[in-house]
XYZ file of C-alpha atoms in Angstrom:
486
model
C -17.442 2.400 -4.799
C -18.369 0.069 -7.868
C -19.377 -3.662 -8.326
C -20.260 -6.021 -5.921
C -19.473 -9.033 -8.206
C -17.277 -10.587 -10.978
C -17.877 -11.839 -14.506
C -16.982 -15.710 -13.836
C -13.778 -17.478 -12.855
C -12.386 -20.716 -12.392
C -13.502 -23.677 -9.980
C -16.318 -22.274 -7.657
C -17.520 -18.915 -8.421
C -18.694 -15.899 -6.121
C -21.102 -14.226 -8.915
C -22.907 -10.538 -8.526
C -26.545 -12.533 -8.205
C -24.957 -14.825 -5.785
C -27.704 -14.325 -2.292
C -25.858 -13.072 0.377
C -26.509 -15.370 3.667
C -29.219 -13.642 6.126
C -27.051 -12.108 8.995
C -24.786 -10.881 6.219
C -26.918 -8.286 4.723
C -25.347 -5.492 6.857
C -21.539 -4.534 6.231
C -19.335 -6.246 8.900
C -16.332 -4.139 7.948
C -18.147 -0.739 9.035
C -15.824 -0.423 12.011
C -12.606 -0.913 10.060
C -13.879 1.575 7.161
C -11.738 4.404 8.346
C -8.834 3.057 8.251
C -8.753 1.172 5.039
C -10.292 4.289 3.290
C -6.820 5.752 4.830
C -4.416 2.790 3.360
C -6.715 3.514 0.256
C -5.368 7.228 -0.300
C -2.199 6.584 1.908
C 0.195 8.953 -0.515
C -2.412 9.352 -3.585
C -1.575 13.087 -3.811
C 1.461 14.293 -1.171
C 1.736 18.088 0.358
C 1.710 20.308 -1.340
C -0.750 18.404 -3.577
C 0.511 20.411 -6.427
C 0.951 18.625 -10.266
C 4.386 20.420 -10.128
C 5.466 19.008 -7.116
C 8.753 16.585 -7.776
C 7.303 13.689 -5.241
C 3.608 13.411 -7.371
C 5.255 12.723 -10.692
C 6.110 9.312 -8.623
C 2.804 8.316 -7.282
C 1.214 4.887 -6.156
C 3.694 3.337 -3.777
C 1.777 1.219 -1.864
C -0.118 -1.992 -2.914
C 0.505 -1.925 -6.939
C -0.429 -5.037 -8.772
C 0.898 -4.631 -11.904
C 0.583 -6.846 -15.249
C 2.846 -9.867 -14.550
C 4.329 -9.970 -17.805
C 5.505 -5.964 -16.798
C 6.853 -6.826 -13.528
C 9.346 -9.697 -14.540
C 10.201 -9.098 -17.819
C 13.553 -8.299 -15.829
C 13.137 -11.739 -13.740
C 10.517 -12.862 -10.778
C 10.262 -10.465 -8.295
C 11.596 -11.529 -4.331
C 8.415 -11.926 -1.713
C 8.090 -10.098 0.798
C 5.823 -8.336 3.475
C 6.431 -4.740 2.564
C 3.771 -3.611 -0.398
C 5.736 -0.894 -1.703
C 7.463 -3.254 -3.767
C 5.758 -3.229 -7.548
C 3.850 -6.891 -7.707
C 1.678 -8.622 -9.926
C -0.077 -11.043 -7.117
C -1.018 -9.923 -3.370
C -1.383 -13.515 -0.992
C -2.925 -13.089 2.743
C -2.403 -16.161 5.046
C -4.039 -16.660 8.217
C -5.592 -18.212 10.772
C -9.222 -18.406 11.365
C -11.942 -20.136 14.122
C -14.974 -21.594 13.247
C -18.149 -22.769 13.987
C -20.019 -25.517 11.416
C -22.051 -23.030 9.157
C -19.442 -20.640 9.061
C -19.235 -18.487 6.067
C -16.226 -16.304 4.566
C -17.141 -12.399 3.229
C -14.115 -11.322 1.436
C -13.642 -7.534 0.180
C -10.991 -6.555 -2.127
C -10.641 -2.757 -2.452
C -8.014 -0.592 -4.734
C -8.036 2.451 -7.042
C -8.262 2.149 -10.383
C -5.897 5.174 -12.494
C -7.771 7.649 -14.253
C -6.473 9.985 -16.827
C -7.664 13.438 -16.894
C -7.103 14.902 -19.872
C -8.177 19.129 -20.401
C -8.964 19.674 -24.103
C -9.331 23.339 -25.424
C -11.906 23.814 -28.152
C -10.599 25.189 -31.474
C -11.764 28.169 -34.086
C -12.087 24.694 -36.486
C -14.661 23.271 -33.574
C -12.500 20.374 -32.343
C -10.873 19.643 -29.082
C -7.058 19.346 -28.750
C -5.567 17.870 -25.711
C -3.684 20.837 -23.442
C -1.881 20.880 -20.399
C -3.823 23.016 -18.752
C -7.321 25.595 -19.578
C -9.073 28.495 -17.817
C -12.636 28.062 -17.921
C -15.454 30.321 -18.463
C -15.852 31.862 -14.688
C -11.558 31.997 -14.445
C -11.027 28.799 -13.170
C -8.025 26.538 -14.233
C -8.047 22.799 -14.921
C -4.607 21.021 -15.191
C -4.151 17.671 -17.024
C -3.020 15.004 -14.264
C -3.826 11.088 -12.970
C -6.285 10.566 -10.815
C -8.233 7.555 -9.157
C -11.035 6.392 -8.972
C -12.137 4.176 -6.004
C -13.268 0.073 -6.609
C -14.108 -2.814 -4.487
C -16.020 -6.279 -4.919
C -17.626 -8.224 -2.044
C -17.375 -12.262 -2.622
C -19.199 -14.649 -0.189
C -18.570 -18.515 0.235
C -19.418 -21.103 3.066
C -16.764 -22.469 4.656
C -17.335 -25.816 3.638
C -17.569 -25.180 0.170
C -13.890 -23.132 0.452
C -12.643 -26.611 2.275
C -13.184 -28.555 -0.942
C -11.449 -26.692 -3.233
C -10.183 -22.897 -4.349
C -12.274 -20.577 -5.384
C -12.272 -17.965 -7.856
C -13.642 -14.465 -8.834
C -13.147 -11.863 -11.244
C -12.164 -8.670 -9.421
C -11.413 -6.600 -12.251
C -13.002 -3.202 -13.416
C -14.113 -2.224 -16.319
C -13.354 0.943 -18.991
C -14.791 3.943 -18.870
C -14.856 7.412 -20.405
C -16.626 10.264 -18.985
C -17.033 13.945 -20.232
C -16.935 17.062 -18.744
C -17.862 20.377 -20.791
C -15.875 23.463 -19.770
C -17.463 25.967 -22.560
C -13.930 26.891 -23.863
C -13.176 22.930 -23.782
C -13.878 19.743 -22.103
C -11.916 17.611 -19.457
C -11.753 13.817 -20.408
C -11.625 11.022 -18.308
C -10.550 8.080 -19.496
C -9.931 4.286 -17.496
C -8.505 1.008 -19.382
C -10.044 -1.965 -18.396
C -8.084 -3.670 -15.185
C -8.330 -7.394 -15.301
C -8.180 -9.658 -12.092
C -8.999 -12.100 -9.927
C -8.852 -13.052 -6.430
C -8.518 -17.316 -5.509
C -9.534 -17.690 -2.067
C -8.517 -21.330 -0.184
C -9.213 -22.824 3.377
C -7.768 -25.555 4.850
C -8.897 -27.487 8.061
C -5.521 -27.882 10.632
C -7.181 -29.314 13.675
C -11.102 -29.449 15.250
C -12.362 -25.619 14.864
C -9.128 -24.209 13.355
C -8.563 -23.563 9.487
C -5.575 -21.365 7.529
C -7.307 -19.121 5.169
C -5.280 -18.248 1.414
C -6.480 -15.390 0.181
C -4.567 -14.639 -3.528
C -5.447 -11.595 -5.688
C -3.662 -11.227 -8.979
C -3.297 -8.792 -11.930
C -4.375 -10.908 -14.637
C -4.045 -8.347 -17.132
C -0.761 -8.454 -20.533
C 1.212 -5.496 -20.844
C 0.989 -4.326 -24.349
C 4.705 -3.709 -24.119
C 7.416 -4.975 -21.181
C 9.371 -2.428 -21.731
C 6.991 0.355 -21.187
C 7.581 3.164 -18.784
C 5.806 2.465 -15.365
C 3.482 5.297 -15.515
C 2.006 3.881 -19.045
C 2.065 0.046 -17.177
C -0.393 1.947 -14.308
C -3.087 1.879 -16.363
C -3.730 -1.206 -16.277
C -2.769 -1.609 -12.175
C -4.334 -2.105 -9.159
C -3.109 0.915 -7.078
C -3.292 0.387 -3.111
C -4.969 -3.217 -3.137
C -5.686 -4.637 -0.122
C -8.587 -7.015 1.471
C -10.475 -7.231 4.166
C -12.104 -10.514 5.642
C -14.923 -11.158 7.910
C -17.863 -13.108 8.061
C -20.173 -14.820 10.016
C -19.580 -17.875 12.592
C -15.559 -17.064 12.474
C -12.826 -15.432 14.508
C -9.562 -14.485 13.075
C -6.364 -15.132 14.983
C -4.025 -12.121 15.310
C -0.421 -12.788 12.971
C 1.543 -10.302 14.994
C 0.295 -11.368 18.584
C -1.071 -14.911 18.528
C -2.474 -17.121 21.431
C 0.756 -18.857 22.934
C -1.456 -22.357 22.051
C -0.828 -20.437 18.438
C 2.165 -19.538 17.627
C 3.574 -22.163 16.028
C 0.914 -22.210 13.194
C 0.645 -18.507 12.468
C 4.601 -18.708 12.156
C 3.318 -21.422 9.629
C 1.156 -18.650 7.710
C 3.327 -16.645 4.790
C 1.590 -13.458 3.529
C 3.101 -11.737 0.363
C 3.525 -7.938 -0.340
C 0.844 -7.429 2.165
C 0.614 -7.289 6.133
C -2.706 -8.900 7.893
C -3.869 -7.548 10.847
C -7.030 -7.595 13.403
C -9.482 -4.870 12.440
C -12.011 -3.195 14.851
C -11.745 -2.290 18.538
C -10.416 -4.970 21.086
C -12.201 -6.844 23.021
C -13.782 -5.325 26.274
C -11.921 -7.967 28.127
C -8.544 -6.991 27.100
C -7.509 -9.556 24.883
C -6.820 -8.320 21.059
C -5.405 -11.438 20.305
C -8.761 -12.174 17.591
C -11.020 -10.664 16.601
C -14.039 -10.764 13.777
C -12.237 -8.689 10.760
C -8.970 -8.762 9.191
C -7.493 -6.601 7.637
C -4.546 -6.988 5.006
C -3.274 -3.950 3.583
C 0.225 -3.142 2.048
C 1.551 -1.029 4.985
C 2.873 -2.265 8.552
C -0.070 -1.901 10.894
C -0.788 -2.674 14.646
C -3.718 -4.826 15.262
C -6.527 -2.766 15.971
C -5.443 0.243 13.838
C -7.433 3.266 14.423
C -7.479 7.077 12.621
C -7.114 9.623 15.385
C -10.806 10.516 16.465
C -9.223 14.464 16.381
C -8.788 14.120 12.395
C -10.940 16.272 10.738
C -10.399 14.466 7.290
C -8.217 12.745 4.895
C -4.880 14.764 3.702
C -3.920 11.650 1.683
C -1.005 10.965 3.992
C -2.389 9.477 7.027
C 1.439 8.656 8.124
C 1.738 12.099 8.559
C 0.307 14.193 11.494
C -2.415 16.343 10.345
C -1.286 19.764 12.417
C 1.546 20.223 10.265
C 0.134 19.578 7.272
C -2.978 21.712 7.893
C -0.364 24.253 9.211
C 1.561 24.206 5.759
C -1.767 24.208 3.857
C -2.210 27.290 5.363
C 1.112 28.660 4.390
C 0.718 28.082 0.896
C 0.154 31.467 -1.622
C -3.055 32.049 -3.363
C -0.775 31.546 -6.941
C 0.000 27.388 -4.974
C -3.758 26.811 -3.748
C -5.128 27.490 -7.406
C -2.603 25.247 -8.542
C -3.691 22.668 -6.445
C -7.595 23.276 -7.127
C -6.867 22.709 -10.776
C -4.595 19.815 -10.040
C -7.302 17.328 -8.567
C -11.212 18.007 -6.864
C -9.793 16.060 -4.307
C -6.919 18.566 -3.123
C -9.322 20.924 -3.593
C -12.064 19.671 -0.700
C -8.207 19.477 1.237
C -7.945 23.764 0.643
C -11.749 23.927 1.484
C -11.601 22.133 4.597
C -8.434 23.563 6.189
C -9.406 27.739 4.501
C -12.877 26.723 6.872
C -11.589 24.874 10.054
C -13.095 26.020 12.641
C -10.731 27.309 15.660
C -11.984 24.605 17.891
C -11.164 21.772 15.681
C -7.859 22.751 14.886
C -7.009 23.141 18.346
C -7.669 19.382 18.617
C -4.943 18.290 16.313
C -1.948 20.008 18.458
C -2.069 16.214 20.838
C -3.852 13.880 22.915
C -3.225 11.646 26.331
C -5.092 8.465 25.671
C -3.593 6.679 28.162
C -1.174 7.810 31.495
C 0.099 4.090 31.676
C 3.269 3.088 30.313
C 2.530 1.050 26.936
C 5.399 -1.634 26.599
C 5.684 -4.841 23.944
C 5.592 -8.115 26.205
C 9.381 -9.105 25.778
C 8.587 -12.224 24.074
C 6.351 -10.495 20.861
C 8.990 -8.202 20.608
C 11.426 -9.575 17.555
C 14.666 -10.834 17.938
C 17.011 -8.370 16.188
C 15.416 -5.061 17.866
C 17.917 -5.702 20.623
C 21.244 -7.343 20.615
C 21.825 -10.473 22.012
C 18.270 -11.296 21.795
C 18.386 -13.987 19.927
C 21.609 -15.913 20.411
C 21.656 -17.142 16.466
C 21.290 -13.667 15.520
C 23.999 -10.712 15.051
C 23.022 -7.763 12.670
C 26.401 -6.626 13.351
C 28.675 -9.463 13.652
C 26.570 -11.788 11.030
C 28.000 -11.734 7.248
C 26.236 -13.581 3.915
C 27.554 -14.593 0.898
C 27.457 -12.365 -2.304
C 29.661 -13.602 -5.073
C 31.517 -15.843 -3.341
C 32.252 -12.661 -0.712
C 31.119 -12.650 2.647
C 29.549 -9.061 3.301
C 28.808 -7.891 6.709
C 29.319 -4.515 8.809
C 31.855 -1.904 6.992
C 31.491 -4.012 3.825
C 32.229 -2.283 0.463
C 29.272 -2.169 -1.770
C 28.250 -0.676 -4.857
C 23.910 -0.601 -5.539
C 22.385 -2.248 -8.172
C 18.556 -2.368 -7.012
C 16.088 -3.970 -9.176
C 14.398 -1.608 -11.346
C 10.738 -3.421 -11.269
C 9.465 -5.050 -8.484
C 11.310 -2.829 -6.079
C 10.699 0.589 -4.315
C 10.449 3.604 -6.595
C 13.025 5.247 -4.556
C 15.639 2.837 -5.405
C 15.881 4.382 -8.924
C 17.919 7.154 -7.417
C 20.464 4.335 -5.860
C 21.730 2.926 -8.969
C 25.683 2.640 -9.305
C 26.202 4.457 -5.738
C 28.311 2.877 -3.766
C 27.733 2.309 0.451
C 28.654 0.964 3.680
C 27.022 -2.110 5.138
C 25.847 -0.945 8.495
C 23.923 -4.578 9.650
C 23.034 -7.932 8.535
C 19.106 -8.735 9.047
C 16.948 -12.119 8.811
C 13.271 -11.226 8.277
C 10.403 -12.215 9.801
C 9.873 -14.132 6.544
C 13.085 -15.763 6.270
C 14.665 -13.632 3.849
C 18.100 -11.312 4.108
C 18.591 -7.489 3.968
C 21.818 -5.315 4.557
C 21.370 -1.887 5.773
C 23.690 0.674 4.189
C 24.671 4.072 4.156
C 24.975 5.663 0.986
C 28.536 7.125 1.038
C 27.840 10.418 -0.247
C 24.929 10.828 1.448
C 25.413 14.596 3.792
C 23.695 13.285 6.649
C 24.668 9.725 6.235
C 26.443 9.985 10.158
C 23.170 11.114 11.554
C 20.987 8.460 9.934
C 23.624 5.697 11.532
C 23.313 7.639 14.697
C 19.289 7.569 14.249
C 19.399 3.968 12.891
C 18.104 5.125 9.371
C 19.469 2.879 6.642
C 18.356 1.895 3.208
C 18.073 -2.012 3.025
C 18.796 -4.136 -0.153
C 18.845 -7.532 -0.510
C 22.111 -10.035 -1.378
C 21.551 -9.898 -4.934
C 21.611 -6.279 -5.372
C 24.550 -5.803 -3.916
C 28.181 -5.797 -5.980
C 31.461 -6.249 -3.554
C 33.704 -3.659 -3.963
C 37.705 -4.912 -4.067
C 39.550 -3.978 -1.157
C 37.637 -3.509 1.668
C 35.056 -5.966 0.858
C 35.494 -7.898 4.105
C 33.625 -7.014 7.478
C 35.199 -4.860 9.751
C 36.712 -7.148 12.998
């Protein structure tokens, strides 16, 4: 990890000198460390962790804060709770106890892209950039992005948050670093990320405060119209934040106190999802707790990495007996690939080629508990059952699109965003689908789920429930047809 401080900012400053309190000199967010370290690498290099693998030449899919001037140079980009959508600005909202005294450790974490570049060394005695070299002892080296870990710890009181916002720089700097290879070099080069995180508290009754907590790519694209992968360089790749502190206790967003509810429904996060880090209480109730944690993927409170996991295969959605089991499977010809492709697939091959028996046995499943595990019927959300909510309908309700109201076995054709959207969505453009459902978000916006129409297995992702979702305004009516089905 890097700095532990900015360079200056705007109204009150968290600076690297700045003394940390006494009771804060140990690291609070130990017990959540696993886990973010797994949102940190979640997808940085996927199975078979190969450069010639189709699914790593689109990489960084989760929490990418991009140069604003990038991101909606085709128009502002639609909020939302999901951080696989491209951004240029994360916000966490939440609720927070505390006691007078009280003071706010924030930590904002991300990777910052490297380029590694292999050079082979001419007759003339000067380096040329390659694709790929063979070393000295037979060894290859492969030209490919990496990532390089970053993270800055702020501090403020409480009180000093209450009058006013505060700012930091969060940024990282350049760097180039230099690796000789005798028959060339490998060169790794990072651009300068610039950022800055505004942090905000405001008092809503005795003991009670909402917490804003905004961190935004401050950096210009050189050009607009760039390809994404040249835009990266200047990105914040898997951002997220974690929030603890001394003297305060965070209130869960997912699962609130019913005395609660009302005001974390008050609480809008954007592009990123906070939840209660750490173990629950001994008592039972996981309802607060003294870390958040806000990261771009869905989590549970409490989130946890399987005690069984031997390490991190970059995928921690994934269960790590397959993929060990398909490491294993790959040829000698696809595991050198993969060692020249990045040192970190490599420590992957070294771990699984020296597993011991016993460990691996571990991975095949655990009981951790023999009681059912049910949501309390009121947490669980409205549109996960019909009928639940008598205002809502996914399959009766329709919205408006060009004067059309769309709804179930509505005629669409796709026209996803390009920027600010999922990278998948590329591979939608100009299809046309079926609208399957009508859904009202958690954050008061609308999606339609569709199948694609000429997708193979289209009938068994409607029998699974598997739909891709767009919102209203990337949807086109299509002519006859266009009205719901009765």
């Amino acid at each position: 990890m890097a700095d532990t401080g900015g360079e200056g900012g705007a109204a009150c400053v968290a600076a690297p000198g700045r003394d940390i309190p006494e009771g804060l000199s140990g690291d609070p967010f130990t017990q959540v460390g696993s886990v973010a370290d797994a949102v940190l690498y979640e997808g940085y290099l996927l199975y078979p962790y190969r450069r010639s693998s189709a699914k790593n030449r689109v990489r960084w899919q989760f929490g990418v804060l991009l140069p604003r001037t990038w991101v909606e140079a085709d128009g502002p980009v639609a909020e939302g709770i999901s951080g696989s959508a491209d951004s240029w600005y994360q916000r966490t909202e939440c609720l927070v106890r505390a006691v007078p005294g009280a003071v706010l450790r924030v930590r904002v974490r991300y990777l910052q892209l490297q380029r590694k570049q292999v050079e082979a060394l001419g007759e003339d005695g000067r380096h040329r950039p390659v694709e790929s070299l063979r070393t000295d002892d037979g060894t290859a080296q492969l030209s490919f992005d990496e990532a390089v870990p970053y993270e800055v710890d702020l501090v403020w009181p409480l009180e000093e948050l209450l009058r006013g916002p505060c700012t930091a720089e969060v940024g990282a700097p350049p760097a180039v670093d230099t690796e000789n290879l005798g028959a060339g070099r490998v060169v790794r080069r990072r651009e300068r990320v610039r950022a800055h995180t505004t942090v905000a508290a405001e008092e809503l009754a005795d003991g009670l405060y909402r917490l804003c907590v905004r961190t935004e790519n401050a950096g210009e694209a050189p050009d607009t119209r760039a390809p994404r992968a040249d835009a990266l360089r200047q990105a914040l790749l898997a951002a997220h934040t974690l929030l603890g502190g001394e003297g305060l206790e965070f209130v869960s967003q997912t699962d609130p106190p019913a005395a609660l509810r009302e005001r974390a429904r008050g609480c809008r996060s954007a592009f990123t999802f906070p939840v209660l880090g750490g173990p629950a209480g001994e008592d039972g109730d996981g309802a607060t707790g003294p870390v958040l944690l806000s990261a771009p993927i869905i989590l549970p409170d409490h989130p946890q990495v399987a005690p069984e996991s031997p390490g991190d295969l970059h995928d921690a959605a994934e269960i790590d007996e397959i993929l060990t089991l398909r490491t294993m499977l790959l040829t000698d010809e696809e595991k050198a690939e993969a060692r020249a492709t990045d040192p970190r697939a490599a420590r992957i091959l070294d771990r699984v080629d020296t597993m011991p028996r016993e460990v691996f046995s571990k991975l095949h499943g655990a009981i951790r508990s023999l009681a059912p595990a049910a949501p309390a019927p009121e947490a669980r959300p409205a549109w996960w059952q019909e009928g639940g909510d008598a205002g809502l309908s996914p399959t009766t309700d329709t919205v408006l699109v060009d004067g059309v109201p769309l709804g179930t076995g509505s005629r669409v054709r796709l026209n996803p965003r390009l920027r600010g959207a999922d990278a998948q969505d590329m591979f939608l453009v100009g299809r046309t689908a079926e609208v399957a459902a009508v859904f009202h978000d958690v954050d008061g916006s609308v999606h339609l789920a569709v199948t694609v129409d000429d997708d193979p297995a289209a009938e068994l992702h409607g029998w699974y429930g598997r739909f891709h979702y767009f919102r209203p305004d990337e949807l086109e009516p299509l002519g006859d047809g266009a009205e719901p089905r009765p």
